[in-house]
PDB file of C-alpha atoms in Angstrom:
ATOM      1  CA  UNK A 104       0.000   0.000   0.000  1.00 38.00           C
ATOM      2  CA  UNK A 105       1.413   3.678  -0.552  1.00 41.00           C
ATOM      3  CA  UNK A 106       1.736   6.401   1.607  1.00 41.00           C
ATOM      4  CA  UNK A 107      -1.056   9.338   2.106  1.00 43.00           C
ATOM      5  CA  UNK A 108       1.952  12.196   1.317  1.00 43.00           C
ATOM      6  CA  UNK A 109       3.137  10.334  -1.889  1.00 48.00           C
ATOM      7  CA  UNK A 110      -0.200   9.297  -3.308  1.00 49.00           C
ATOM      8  CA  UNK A 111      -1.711  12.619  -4.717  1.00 51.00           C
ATOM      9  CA  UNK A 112       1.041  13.182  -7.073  1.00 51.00           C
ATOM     10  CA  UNK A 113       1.453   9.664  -8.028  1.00 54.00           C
ATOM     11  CA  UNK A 114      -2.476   8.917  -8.373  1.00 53.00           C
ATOM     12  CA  UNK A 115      -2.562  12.168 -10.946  1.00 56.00           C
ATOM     13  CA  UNK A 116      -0.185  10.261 -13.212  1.00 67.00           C
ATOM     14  CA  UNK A 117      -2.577   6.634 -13.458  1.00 78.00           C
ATOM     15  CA  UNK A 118      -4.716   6.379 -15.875  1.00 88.00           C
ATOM     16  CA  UNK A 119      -8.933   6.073 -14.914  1.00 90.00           C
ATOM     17  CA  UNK A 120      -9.256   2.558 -14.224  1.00 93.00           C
ATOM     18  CA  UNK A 121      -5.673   1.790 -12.090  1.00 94.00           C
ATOM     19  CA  UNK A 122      -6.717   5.314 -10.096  1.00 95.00           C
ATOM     20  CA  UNK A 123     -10.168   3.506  -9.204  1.00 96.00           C
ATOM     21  CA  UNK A 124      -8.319  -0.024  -8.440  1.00 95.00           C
ATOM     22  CA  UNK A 125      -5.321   1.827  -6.296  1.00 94.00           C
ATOM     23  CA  UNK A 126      -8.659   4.067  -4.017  1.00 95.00           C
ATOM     24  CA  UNK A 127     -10.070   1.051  -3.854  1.00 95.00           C
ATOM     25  CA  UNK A 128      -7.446  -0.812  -2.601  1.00 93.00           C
ATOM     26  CA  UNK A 129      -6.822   1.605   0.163  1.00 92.00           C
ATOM     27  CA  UNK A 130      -9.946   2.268   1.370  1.00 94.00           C
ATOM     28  CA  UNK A 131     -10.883  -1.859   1.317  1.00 94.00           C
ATOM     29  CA  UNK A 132      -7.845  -2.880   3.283  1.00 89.00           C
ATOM     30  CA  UNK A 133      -7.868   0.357   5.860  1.00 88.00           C
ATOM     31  CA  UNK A 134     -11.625   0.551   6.718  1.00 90.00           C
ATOM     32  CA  UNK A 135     -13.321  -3.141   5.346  1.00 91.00           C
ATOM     33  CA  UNK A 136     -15.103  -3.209   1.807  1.00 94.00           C
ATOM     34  CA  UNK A 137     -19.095  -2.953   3.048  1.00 93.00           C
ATOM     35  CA  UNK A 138     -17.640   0.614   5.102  1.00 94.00           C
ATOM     36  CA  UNK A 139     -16.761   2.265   1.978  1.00 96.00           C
ATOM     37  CA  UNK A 140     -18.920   3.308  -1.078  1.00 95.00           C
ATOM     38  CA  UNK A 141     -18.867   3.499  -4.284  1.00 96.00           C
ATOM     39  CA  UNK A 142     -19.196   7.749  -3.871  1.00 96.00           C
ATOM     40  CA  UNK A 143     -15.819   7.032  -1.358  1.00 97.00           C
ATOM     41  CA  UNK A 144     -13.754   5.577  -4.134  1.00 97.00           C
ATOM     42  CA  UNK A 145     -14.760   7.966  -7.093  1.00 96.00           C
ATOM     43  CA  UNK A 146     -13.455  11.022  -4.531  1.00 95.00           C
ATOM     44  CA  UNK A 147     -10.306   9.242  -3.569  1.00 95.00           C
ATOM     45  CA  UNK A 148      -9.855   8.029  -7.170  1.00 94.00           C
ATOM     46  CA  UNK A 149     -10.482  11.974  -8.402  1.00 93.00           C
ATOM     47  CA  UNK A 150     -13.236  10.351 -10.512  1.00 93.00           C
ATOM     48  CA  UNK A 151     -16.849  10.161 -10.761  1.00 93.00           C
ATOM     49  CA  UNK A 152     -19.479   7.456 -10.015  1.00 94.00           C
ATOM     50  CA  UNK A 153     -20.109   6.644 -13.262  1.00 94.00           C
ATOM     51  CA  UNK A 154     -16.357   6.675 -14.243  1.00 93.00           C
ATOM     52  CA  UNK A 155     -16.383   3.746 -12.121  1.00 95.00           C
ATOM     53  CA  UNK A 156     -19.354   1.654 -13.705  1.00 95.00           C
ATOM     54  CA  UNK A 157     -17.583   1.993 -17.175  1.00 94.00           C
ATOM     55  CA  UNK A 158     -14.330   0.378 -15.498  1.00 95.00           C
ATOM     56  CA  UNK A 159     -16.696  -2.083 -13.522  1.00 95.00           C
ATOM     57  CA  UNK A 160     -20.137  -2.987 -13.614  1.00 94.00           C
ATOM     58  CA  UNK A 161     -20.690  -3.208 -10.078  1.00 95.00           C
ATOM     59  CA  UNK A 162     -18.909  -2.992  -6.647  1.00 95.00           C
ATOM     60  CA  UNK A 163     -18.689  -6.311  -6.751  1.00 95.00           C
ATOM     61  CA  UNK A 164     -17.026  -6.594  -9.634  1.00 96.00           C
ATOM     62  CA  UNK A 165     -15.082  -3.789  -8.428  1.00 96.00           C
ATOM     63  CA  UNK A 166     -13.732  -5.831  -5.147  1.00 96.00           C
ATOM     64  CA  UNK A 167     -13.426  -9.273  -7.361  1.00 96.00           C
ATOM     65  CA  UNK A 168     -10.878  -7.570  -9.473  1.00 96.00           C
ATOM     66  CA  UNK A 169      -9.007  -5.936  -6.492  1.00 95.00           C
ATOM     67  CA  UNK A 170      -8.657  -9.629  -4.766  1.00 96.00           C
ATOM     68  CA  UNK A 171      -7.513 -10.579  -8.025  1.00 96.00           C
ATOM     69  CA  UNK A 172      -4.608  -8.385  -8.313  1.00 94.00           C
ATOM     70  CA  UNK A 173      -3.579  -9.581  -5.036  1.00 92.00           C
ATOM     71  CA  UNK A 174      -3.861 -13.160  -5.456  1.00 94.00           C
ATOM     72  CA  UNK A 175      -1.477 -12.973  -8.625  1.00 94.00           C
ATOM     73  CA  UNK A 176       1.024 -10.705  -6.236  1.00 92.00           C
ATOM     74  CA  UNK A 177       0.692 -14.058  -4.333  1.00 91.00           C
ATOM     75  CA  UNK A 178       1.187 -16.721  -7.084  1.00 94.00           C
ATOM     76  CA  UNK A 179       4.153 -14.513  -8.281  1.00 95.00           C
ATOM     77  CA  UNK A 180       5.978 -15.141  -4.917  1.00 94.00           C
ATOM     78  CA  UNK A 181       5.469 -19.212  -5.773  1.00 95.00           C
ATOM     79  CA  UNK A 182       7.107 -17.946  -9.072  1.00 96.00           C
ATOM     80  CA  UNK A 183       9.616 -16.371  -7.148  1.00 96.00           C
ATOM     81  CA  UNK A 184      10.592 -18.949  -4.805  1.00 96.00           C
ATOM     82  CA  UNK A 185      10.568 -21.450  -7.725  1.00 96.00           C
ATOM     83  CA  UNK A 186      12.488 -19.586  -9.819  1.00 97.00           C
ATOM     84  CA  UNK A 187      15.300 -18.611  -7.498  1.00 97.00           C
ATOM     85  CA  UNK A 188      15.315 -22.210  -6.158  1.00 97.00           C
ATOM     86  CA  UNK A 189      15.041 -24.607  -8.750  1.00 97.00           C
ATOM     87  CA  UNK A 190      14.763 -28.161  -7.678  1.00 96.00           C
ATOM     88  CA  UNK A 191      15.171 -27.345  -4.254  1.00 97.00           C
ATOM     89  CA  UNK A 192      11.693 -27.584  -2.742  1.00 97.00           C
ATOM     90  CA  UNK A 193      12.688 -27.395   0.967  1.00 96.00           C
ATOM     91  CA  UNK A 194      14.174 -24.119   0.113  1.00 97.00           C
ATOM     92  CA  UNK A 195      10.864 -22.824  -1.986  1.00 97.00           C
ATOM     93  CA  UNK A 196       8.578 -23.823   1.048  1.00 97.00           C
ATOM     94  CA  UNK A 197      10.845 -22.123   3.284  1.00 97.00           C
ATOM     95  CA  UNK A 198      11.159 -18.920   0.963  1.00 97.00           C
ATOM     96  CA  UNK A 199       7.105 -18.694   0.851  1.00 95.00           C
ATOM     97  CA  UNK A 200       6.821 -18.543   4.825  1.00 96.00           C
ATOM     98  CA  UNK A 201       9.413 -15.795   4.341  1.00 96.00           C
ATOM     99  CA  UNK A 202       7.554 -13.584   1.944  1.00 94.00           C
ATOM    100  CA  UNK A 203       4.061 -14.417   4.891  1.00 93.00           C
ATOM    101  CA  UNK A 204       7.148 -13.192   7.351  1.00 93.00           C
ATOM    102  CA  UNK A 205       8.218 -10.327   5.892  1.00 92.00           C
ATOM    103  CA  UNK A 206       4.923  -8.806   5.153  1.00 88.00           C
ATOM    104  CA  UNK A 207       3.569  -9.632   8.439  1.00 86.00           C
ATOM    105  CA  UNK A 208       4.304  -5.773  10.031  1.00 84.00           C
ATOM    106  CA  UNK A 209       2.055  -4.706   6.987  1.00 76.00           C
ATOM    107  CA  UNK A 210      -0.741  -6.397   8.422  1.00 66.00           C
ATOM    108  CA  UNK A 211      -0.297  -5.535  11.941  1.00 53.00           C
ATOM    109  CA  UNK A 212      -3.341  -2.839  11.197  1.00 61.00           C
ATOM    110  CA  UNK A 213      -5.872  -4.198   9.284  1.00 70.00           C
ATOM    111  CA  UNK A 214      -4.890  -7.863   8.621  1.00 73.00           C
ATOM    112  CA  UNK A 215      -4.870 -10.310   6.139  1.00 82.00           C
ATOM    113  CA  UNK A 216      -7.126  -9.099   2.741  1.00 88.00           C
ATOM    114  CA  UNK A 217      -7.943 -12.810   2.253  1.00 90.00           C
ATOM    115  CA  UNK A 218      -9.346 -13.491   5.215  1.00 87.00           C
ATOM    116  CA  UNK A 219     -10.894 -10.159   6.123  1.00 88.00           C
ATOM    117  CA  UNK A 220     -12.773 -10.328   2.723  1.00 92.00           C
ATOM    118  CA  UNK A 221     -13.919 -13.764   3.565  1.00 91.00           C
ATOM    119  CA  UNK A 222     -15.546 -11.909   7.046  1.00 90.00           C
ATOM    120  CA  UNK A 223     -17.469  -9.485   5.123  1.00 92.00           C
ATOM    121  CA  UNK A 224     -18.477 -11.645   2.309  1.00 92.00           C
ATOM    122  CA  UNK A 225     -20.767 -14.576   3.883  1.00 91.00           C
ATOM    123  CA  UNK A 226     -22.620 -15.087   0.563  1.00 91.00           C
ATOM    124  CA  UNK A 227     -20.764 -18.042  -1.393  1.00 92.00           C
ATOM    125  CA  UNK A 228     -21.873 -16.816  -4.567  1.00 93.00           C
ATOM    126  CA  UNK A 229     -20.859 -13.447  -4.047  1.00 93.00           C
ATOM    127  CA  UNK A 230     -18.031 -13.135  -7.363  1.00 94.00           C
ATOM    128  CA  UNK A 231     -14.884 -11.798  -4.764  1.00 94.00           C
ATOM    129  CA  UNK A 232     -15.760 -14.733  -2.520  1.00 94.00           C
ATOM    130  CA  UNK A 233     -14.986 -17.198  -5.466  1.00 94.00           C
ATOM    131  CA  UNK A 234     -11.882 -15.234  -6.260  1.00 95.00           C
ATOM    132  CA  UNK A 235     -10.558 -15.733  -2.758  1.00 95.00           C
ATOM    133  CA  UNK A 236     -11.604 -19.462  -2.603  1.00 94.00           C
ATOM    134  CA  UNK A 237     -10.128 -20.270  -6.157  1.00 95.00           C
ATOM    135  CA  UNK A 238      -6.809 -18.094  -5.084  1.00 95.00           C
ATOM    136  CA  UNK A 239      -6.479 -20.319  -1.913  1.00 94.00           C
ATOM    137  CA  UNK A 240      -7.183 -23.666  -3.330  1.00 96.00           C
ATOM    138  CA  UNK A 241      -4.386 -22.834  -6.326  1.00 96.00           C
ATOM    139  CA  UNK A 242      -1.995 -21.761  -3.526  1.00 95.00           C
ATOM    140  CA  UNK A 243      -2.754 -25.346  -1.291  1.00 96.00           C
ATOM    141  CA  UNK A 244      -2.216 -27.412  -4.626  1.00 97.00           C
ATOM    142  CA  UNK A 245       1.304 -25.808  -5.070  1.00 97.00           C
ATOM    143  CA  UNK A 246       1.624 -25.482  -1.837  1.00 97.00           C
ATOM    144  CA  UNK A 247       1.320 -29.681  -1.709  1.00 98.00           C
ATOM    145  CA  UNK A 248       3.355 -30.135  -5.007  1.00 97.00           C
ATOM    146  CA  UNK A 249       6.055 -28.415  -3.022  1.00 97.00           C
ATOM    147  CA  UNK A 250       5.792 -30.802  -0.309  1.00 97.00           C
ATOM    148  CA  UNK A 251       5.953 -34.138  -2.638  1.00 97.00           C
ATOM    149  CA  UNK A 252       8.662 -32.924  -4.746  1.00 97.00           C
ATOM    150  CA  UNK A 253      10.375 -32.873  -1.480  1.00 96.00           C
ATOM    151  CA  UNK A 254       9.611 -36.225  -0.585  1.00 95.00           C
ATOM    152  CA  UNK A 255       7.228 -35.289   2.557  1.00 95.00           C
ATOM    153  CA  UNK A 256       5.406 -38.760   3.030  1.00 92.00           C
ATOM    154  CA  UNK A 257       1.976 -37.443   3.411  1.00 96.00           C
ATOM    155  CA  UNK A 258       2.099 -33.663   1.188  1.00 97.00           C
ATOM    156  CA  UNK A 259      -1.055 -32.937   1.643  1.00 97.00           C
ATOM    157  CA  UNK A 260      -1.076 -32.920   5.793  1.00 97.00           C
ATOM    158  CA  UNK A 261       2.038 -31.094   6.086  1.00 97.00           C
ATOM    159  CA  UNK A 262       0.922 -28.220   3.176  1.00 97.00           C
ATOM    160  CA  UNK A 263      -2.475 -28.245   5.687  1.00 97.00           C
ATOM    161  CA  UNK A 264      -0.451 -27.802   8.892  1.00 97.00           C
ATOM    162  CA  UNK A 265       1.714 -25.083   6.831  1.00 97.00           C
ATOM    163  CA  UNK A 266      -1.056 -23.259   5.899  1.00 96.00           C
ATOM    164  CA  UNK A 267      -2.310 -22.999   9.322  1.00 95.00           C
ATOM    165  CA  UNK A 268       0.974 -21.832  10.814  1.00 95.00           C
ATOM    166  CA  UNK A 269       0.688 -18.839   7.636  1.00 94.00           C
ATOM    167  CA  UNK A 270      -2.577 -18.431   8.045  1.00 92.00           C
ATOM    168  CA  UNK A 271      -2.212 -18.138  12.247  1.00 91.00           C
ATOM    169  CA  UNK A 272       0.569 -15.888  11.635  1.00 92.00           C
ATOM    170  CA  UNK A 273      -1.154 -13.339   9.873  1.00 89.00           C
ATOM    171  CA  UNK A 274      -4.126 -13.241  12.290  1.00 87.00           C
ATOM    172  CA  UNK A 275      -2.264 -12.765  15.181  1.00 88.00           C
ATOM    173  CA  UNK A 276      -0.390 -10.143  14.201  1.00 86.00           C
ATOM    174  CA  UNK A 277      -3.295  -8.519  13.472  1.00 83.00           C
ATOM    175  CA  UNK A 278      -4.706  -8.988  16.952  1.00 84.00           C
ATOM    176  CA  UNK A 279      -1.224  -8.620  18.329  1.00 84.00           C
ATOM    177  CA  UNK A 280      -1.881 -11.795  20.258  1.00 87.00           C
ATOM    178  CA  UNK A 281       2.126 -13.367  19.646  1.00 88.00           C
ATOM    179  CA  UNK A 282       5.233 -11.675  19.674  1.00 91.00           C
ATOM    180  CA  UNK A 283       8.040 -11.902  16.997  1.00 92.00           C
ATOM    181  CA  UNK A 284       5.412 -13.461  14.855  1.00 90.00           C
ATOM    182  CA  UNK A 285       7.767 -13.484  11.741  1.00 92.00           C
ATOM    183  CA  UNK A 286      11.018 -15.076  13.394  1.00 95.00           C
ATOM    184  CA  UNK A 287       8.652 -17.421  15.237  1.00 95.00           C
ATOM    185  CA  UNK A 288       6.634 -18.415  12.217  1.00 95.00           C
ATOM    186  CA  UNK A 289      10.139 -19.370  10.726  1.00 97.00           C
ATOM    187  CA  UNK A 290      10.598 -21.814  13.417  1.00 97.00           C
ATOM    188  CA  UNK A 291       7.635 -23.548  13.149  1.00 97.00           C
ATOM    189  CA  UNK A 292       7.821 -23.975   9.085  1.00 97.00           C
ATOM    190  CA  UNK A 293      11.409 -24.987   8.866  1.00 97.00           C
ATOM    191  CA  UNK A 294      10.148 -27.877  12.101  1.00 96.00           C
ATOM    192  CA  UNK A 295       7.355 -28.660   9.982  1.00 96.00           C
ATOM    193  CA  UNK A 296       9.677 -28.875   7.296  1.00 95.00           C
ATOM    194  CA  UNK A 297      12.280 -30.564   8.921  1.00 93.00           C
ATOM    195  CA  UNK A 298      10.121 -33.553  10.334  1.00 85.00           C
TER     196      UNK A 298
END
């Protein structure tokens, strides 16, 4: 997310629809997506209302595509760790907790995107709800291709209990429940790992 003091300039300089995507994304992740209107976003965005419909047909749509940019930012850390680890899957599993790690201070505010979105959203049909579910289950089957490339007798249980360590992660840091969440989250993967 950028800064309030850097975004004016910078927001001038985006064209319509990445101005409308970048207000959204702010105002989502800092005060929840049923908070803030459509009227919110067109200010922030220095656009209008029906600026906003041409880009997206509805608010829906509107969050959808915003948990879509974010899931990709996701899958393009697996690309990451897979690139800059080839054939080392111990090393890839290790660098994803890293990336959770490292962007865990980021969350200490407002929390995880994913799972906030999932809070606000209780209708499974709802078109960002299907975005989140379809982003998670693509991240558990890589997540569990990691683990049987590196020989892990039962993949699927130890990409569930490495999920849950993530997943716990992020949600305590946002409740500030656990201390040193990052370095501790670290220990916990590379024992899960290391088992």
């Amino acid at each position: 997310m950028t800064s309030t003091a850097a975004r004016p300039g910078r927001v001038a300089k985006l064209p319509p629809r990445e101005r409308i995507l970048d207000a959204a994304e702010e105002l989502f992740q800092g005060e929840g997506i049923r908070r803030v209107g459509v009227q919110a976003i067109a200010e922030r965005a220095e656009t209008t209302k029906m600026a906003i419909y041409r880009h997206f047909e509805t608010k829906d749509a509107l969050v959808a595509e915003w948990l879509r940019i974010l899931a990709a930012e996701y899958q393009a850390a697996f690309d990451r760790v897979e690139a800059e680890h080839p054939g080392r899957p111990r090393e890839q599993i290790l660098g994803l907790a890293r990336f959770i790690a490292d962007g865990l201070p980021g969350l200490s505010h407002r929390g995880c995107p994913f799972i906030n979105s999932l809070a606000e959203l209780p209708d499974h049909s709802h078109p960002a709800r299907r975005v989140i579910e379809e982003h998670k289950a693509r991240q558990t089957r890589r997540l569990v291709g990691m683990c049987a490339e590196a020989g892990m007798p039962d993949p699927e249980q130890v990409a569930a209990q490495i999920t849950f360590v993530l997943e716990g992660a992020q949600v305590s840091t946002q409740n500030a429940s656990i201390d040193r969440a990052g370095e501790r989250l670290m220990r916990i993967v590379e024992a899960i790992v290391d088992q």
